[in-house]
mmCIF file of C-alpha atoms in Angstrom:
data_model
loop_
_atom_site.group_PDB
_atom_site.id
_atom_site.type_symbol
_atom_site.label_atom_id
_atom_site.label_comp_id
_atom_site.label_asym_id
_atom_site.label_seq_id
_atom_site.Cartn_x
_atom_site.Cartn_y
_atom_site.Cartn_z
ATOM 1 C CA UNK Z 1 -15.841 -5.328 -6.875
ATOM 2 C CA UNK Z 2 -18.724 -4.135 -4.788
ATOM 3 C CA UNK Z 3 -18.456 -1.998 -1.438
ATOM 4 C CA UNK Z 4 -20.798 -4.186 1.483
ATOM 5 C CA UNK Z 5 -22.638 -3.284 4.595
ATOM 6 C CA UNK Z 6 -19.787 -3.361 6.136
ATOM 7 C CA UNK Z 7 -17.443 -1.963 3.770
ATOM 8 C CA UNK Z 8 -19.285 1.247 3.784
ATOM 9 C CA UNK Z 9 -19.755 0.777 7.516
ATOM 10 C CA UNK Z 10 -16.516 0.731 8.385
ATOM 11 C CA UNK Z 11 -14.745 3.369 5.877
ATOM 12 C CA UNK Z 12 -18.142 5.253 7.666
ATOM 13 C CA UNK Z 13 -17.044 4.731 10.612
ATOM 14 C CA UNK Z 14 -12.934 5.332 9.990
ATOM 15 C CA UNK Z 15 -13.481 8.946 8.019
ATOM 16 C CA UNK Z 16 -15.507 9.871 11.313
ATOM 17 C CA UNK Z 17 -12.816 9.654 13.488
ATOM 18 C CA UNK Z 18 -10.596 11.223 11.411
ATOM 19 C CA UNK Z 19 -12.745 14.292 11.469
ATOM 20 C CA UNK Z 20 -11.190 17.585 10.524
ATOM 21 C CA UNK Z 21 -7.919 16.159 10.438
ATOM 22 C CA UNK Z 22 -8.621 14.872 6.921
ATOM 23 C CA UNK Z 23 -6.947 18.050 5.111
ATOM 24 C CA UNK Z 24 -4.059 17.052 7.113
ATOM 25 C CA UNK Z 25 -4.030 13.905 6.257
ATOM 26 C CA UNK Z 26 -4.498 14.634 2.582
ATOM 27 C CA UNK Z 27 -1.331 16.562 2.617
ATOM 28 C CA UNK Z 28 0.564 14.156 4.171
ATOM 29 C CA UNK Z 29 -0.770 11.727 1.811
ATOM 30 C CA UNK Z 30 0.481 13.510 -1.306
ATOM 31 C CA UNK Z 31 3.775 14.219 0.536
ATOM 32 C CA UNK Z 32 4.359 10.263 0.734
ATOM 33 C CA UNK Z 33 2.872 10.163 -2.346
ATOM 34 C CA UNK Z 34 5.380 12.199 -4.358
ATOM 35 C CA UNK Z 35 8.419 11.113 -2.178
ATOM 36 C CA UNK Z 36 8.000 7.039 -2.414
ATOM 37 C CA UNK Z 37 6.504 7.301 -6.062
ATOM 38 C CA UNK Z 38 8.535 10.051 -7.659
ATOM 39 C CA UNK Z 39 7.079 9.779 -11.165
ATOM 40 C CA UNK Z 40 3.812 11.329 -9.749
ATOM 41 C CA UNK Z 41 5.681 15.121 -9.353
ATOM 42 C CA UNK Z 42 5.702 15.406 -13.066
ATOM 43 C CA UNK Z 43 2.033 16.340 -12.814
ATOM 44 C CA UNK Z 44 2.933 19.221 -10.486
ATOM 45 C CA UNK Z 45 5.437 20.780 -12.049
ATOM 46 C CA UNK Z 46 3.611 24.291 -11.099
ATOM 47 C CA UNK Z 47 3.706 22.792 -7.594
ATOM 48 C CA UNK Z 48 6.456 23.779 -4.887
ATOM 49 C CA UNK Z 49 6.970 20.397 -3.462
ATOM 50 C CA UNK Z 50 8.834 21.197 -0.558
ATOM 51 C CA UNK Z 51 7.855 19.361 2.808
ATOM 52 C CA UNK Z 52 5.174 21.806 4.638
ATOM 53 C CA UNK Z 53 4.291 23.660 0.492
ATOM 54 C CA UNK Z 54 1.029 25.630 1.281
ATOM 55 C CA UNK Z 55 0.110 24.555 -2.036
ATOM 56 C CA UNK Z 56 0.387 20.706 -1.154
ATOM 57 C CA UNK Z 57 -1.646 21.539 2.164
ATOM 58 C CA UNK Z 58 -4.158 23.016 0.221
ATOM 59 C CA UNK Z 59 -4.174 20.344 -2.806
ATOM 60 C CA UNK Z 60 -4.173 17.906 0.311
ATOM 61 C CA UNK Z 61 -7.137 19.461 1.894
ATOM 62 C CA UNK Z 62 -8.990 19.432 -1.718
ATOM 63 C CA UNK Z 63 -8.632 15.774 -1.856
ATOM 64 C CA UNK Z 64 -9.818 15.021 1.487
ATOM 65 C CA UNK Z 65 -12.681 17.016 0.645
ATOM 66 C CA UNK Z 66 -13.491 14.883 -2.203
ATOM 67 C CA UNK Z 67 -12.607 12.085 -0.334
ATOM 68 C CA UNK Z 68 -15.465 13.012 2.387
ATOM 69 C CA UNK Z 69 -17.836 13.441 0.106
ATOM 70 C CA UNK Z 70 -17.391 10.337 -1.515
ATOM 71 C CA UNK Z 71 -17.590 8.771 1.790
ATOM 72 C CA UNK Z 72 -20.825 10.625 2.047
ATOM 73 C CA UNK Z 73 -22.122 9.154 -0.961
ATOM 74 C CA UNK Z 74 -21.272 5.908 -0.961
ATOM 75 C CA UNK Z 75 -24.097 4.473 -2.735
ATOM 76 C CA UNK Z 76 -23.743 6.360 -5.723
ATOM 77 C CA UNK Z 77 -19.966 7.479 -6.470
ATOM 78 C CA UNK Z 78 -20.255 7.889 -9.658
ATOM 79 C CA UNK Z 79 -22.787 10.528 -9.176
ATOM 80 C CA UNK Z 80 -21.307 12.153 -6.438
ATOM 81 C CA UNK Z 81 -17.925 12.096 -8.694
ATOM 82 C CA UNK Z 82 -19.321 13.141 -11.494
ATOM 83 C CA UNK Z 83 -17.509 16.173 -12.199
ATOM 84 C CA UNK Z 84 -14.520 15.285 -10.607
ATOM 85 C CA UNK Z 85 -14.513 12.202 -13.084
ATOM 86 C CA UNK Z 86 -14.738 14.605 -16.108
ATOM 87 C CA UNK Z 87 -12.054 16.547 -14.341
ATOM 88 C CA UNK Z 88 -9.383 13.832 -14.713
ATOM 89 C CA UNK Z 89 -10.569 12.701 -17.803
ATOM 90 C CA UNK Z 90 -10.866 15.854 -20.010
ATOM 91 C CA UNK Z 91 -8.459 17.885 -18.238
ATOM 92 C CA UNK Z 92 -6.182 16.339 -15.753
ATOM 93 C CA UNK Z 93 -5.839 12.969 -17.276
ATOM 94 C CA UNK Z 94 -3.766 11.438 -15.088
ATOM 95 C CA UNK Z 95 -2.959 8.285 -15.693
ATOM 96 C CA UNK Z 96 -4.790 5.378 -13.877
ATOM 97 C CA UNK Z 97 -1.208 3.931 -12.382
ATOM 98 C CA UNK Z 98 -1.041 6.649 -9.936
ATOM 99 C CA UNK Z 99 -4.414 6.601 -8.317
ATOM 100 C CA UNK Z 100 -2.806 3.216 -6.649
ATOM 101 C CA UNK Z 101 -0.112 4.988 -6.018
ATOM 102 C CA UNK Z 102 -1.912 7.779 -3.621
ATOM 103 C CA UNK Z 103 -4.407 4.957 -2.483
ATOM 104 C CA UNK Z 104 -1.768 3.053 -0.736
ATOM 105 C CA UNK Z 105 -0.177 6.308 0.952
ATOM 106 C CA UNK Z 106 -3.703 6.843 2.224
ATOM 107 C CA UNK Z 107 -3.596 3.672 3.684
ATOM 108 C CA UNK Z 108 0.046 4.034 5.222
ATOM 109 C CA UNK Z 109 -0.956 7.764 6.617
ATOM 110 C CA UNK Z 110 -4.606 6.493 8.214
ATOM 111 C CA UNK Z 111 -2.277 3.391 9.281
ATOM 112 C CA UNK Z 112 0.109 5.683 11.186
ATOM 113 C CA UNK Z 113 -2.141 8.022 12.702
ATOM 114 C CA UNK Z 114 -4.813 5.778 13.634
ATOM 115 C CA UNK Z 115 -3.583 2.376 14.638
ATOM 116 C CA UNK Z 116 -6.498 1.488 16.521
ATOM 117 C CA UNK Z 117 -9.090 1.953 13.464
ATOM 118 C CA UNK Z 118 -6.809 0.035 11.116
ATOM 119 C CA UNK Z 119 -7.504 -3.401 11.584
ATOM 120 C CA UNK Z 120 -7.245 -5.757 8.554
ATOM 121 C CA UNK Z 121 -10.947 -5.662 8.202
ATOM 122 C CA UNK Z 122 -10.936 -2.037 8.198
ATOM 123 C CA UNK Z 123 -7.935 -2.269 5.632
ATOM 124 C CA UNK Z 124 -9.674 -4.038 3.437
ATOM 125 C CA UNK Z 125 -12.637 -2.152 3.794
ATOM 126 C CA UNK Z 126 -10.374 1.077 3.125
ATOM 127 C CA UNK Z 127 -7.874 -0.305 0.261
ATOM 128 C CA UNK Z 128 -11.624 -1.360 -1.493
ATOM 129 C CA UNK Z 129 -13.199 1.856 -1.107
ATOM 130 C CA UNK Z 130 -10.171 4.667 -2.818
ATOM 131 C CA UNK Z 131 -10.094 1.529 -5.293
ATOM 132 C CA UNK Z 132 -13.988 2.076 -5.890
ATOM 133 C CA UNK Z 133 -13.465 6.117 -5.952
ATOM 134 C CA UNK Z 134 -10.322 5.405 -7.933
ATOM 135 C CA UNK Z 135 -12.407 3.791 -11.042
ATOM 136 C CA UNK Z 136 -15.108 6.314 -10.837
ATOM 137 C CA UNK Z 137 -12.477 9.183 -11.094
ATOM 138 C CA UNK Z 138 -10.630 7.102 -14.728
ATOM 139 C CA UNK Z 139 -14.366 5.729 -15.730
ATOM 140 C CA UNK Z 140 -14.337 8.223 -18.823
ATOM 141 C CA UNK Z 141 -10.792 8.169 -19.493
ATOM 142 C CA UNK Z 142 -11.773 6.523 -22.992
ATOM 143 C CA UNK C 1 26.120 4.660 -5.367
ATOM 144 C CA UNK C 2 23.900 0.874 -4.937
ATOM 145 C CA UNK C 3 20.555 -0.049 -4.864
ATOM 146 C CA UNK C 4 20.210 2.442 -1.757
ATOM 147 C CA UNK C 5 22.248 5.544 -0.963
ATOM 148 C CA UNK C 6 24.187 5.271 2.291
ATOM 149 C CA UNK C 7 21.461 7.078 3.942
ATOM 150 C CA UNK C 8 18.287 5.189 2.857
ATOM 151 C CA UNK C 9 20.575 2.212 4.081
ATOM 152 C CA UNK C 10 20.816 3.849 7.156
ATOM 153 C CA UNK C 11 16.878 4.549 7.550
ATOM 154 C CA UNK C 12 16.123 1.408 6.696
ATOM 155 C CA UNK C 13 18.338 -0.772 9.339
ATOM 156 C CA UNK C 14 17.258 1.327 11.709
ATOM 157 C CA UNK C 15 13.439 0.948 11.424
ATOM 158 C CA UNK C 16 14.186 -3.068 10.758
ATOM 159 C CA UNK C 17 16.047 -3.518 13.972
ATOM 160 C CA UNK C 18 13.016 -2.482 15.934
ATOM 161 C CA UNK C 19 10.681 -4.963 14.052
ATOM 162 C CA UNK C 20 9.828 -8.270 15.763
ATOM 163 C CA UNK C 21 10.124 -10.389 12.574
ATOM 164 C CA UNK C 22 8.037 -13.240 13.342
ATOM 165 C CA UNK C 23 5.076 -10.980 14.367
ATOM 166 C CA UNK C 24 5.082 -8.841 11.594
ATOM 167 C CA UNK C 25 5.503 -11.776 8.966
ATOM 168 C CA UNK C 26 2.518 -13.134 10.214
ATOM 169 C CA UNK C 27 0.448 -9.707 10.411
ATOM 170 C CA UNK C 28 1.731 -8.816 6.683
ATOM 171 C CA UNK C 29 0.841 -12.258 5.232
ATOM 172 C CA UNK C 30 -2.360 -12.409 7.246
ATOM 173 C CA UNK C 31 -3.582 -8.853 5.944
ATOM 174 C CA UNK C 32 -2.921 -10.133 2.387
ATOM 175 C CA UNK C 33 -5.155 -12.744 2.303
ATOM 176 C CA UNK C 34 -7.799 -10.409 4.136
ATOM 177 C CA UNK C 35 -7.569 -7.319 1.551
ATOM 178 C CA UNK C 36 -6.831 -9.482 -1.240
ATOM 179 C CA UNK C 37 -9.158 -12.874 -0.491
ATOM 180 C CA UNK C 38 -7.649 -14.116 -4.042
ATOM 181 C CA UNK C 39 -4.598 -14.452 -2.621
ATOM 182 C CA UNK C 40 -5.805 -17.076 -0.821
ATOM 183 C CA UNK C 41 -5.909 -19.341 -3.880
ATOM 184 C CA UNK C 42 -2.061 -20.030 -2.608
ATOM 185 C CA UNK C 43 -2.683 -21.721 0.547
ATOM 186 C CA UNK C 44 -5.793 -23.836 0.439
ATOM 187 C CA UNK C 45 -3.980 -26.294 2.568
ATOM 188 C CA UNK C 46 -4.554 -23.605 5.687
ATOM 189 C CA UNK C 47 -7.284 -24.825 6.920
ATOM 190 C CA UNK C 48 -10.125 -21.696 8.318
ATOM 191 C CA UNK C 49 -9.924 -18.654 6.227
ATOM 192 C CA UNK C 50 -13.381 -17.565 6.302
ATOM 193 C CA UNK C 51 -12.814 -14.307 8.014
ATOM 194 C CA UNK C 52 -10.144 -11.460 8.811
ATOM 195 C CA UNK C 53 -10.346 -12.918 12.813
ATOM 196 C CA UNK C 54 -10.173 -16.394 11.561
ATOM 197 C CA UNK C 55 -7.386 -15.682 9.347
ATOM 198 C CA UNK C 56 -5.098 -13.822 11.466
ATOM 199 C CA UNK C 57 -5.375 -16.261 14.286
ATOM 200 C CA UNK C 58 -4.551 -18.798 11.588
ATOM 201 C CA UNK C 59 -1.184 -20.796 12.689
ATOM 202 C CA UNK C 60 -0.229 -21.999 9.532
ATOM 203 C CA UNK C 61 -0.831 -18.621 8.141
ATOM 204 C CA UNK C 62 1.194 -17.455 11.138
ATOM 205 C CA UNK C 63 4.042 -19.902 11.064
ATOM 206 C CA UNK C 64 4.565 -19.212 7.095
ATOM 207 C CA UNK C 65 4.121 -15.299 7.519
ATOM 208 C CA UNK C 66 7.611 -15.811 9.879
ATOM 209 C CA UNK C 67 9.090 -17.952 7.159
ATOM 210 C CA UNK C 68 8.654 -15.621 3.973
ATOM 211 C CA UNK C 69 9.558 -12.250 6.299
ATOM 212 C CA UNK C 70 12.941 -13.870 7.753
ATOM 213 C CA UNK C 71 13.634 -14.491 4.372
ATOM 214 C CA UNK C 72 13.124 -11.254 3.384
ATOM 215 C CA UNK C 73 14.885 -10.211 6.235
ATOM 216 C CA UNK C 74 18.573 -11.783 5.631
ATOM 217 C CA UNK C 75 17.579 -10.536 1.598
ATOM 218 C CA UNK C 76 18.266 -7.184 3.469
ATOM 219 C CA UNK C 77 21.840 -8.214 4.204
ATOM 220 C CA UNK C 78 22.528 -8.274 0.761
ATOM 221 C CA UNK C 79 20.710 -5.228 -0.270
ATOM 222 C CA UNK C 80 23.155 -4.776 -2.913
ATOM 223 C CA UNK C 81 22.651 -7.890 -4.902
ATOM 224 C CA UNK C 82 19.180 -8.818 -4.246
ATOM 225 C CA UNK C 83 18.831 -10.485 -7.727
ATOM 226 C CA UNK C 84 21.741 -12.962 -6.167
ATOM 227 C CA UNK C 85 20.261 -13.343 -2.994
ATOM 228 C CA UNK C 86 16.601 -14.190 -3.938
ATOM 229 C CA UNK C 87 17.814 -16.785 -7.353
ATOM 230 C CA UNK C 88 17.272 -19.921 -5.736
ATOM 231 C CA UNK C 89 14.032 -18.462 -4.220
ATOM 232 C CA UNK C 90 12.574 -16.878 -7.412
ATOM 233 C CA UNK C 91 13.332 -20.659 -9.171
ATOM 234 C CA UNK C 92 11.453 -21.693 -6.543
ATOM 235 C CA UNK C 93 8.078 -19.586 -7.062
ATOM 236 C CA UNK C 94 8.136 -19.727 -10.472
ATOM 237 C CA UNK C 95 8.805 -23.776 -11.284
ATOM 238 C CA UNK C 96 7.020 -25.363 -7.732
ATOM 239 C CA UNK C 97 4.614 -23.079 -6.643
ATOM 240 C CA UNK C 98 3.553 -21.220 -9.751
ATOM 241 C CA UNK C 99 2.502 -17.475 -7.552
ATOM 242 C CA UNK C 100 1.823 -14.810 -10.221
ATOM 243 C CA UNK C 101 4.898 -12.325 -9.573
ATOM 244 C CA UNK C 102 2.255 -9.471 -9.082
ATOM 245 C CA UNK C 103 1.880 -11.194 -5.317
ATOM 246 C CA UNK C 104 5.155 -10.029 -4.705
ATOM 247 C CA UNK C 105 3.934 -6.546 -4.849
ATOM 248 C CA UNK C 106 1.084 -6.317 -3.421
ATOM 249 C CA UNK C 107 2.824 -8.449 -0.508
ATOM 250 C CA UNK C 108 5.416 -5.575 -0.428
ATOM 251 C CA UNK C 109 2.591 -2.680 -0.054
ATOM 252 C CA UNK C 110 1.119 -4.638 2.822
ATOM 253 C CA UNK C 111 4.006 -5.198 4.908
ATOM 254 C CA UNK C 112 4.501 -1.391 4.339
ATOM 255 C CA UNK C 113 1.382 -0.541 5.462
ATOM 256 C CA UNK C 114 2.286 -3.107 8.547
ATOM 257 C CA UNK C 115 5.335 -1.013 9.362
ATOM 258 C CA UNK C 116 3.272 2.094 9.361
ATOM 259 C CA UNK C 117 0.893 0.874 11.440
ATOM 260 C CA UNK C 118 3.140 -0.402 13.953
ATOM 261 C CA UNK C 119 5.710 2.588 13.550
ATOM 262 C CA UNK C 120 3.312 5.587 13.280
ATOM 263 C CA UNK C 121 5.146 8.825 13.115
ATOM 264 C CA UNK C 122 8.489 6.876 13.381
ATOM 265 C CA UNK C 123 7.576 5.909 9.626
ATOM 266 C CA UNK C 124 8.046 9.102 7.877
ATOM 267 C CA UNK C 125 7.620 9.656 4.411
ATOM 268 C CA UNK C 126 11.724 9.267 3.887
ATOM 269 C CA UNK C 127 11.523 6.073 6.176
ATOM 270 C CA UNK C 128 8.693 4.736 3.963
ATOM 271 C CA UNK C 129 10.303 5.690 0.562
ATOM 272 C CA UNK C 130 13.442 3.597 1.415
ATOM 273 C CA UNK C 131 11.274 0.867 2.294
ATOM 274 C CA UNK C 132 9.155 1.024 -0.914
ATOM 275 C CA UNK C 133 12.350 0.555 -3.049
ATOM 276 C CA UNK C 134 13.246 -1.976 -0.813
ATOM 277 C CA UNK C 135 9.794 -4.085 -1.040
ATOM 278 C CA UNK C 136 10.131 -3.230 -5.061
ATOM 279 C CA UNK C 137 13.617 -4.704 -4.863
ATOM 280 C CA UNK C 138 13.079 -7.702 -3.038
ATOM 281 C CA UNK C 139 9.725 -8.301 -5.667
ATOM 282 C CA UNK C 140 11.783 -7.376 -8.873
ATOM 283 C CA UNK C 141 14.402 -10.177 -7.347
ATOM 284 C CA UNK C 142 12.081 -12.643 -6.882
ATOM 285 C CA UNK C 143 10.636 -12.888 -10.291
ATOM 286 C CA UNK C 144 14.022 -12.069 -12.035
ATOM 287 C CA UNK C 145 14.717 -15.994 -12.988
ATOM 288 C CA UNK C 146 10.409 -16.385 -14.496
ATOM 289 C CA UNK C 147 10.210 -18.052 -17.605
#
């Protein structure tokens, strides 16, 4: 699976209007995350889980982060990843499964706060690209 | 307590009122074959799929999107015994037209993602966790009677 012109154009594009609403959005994100797919808590057991935990907004905003730089470097993630790929792999090790899972609540939050950037194109474009950053983050799993 | 508690029931008849279920059928089916093109392999008989505009301006793709969402939709009158409700159908896709049960799924997550978009802030997180066992539910159904 390989990201095109206008893949990276529009994710580009999408991430810019989201602007500094992404920490937001990574929060919410995770909240979906661990309330439709409630296997995913067990690796936040440490975590108060409550809606509006400062520690979700801030695990939220740390993913977004990522998320922007990835967007950033779009030509080489697995560079740009590096150490976040080492991360999940030697320490984190969560298992691949749930990288769909937050994927697809990425989708459904960008979906509900920016219906006019989510066409199917930019969908697709989206769904392919936190698939792409998704297999750079479990490339060294084994 | 069923498949649902009374109150994910409640959440989820509520949102599904609102929907116009032709339009969305065709939206959910249409952005399936857009961000999964292999998907397509079901419905060569379409005619022009050869982009996202082409495809979701597609009438066939249209006309069948109403067909498999109003059949999802009176599966949601028997929430309890989906399995019952969807036999005859999951016969059907596994013995005629052969569709992997995996489609199912990823169906499921677009539709979702339709309802979100469509929704916005209406489509909380408790909104869309009812309606993610419900998609699972309605895919687990119709690949219950695969051999």
């Amino acid at each position: 699976m390989v990201l095109s012109a206008a893949d990276k154009s529009n994710v580009k594009a999408c991430w810019g209007k989201i602007g500094s609403h992404a920490g937001e959005y990574g929060a919410e994100a995770l909240e979906r995350t661990f309330c439709s797919f409630p296997t995913t808590k067990t690796y936040f057991p440490h975590f108060d889980l409550s809606h509006g935990s400062a520690q979700v907004k801030a695990h939220g905003q740390k993913v977004a982060d990522a998320l922007t730089q990835a967007v950033a470097h779009m030509d080489d993630l697995p560079n740009a990843l590096s150490a976040l790929s080492d991360l999940h792999a030697y320490k984190l090790r969560v298992d691949p499964v749930n990288f769909k899972f937050l994927s697809h609540c990425l989708l459904v939050t960008l979906a509900c706060h920016h219906p006019a950037e989510f066409t199917p194109a930019v969908h697709a474009s989206l769904d392919k690209f936190f698939s792409a950053v998704s297999t750079v983050l479990t490339s060294k799993y084994r | 307590m069923g498949f649902l508690t009374a109150e994910e029931k409640g959440l989820v008849n509520g949102l599904w009122g609102k929907v116009n279920v032709d339009e969305v059928g065709g939206e959910a089916l249409g952005r399936l074959l857009v961000v999964y093109p292999w998907t397509q392999r079901f419905f060569q008989s379409f005619g022009d799929l050869s982009s996202a505009d082409a495809i979701m301006g597609n009438s066939k793709v249209k006309a069948h999107g109403k067909k498999v969402l109003n059949s999802f939709s009176d599966g949601l009158k028997n929430i309890d015994d989906l399995k019952g409700a969807f036999a005859k159908l999951s016969e059907l896709h596994c013995d005629k037209l052969h569709v992997d049960p995996e489609n199912f799924r990823l169906l499921g997550n677009v539709l979702v993602c339709v309802l979100a978009h469509h929704f916005g802030h209406e489509f909380n997180p408790q909104v869309q966790a009812a309606f993610q066992k419900v998609v699972a539910g309605v895919a687990n159904a119709l690949a219950h009677k695969y051999h």
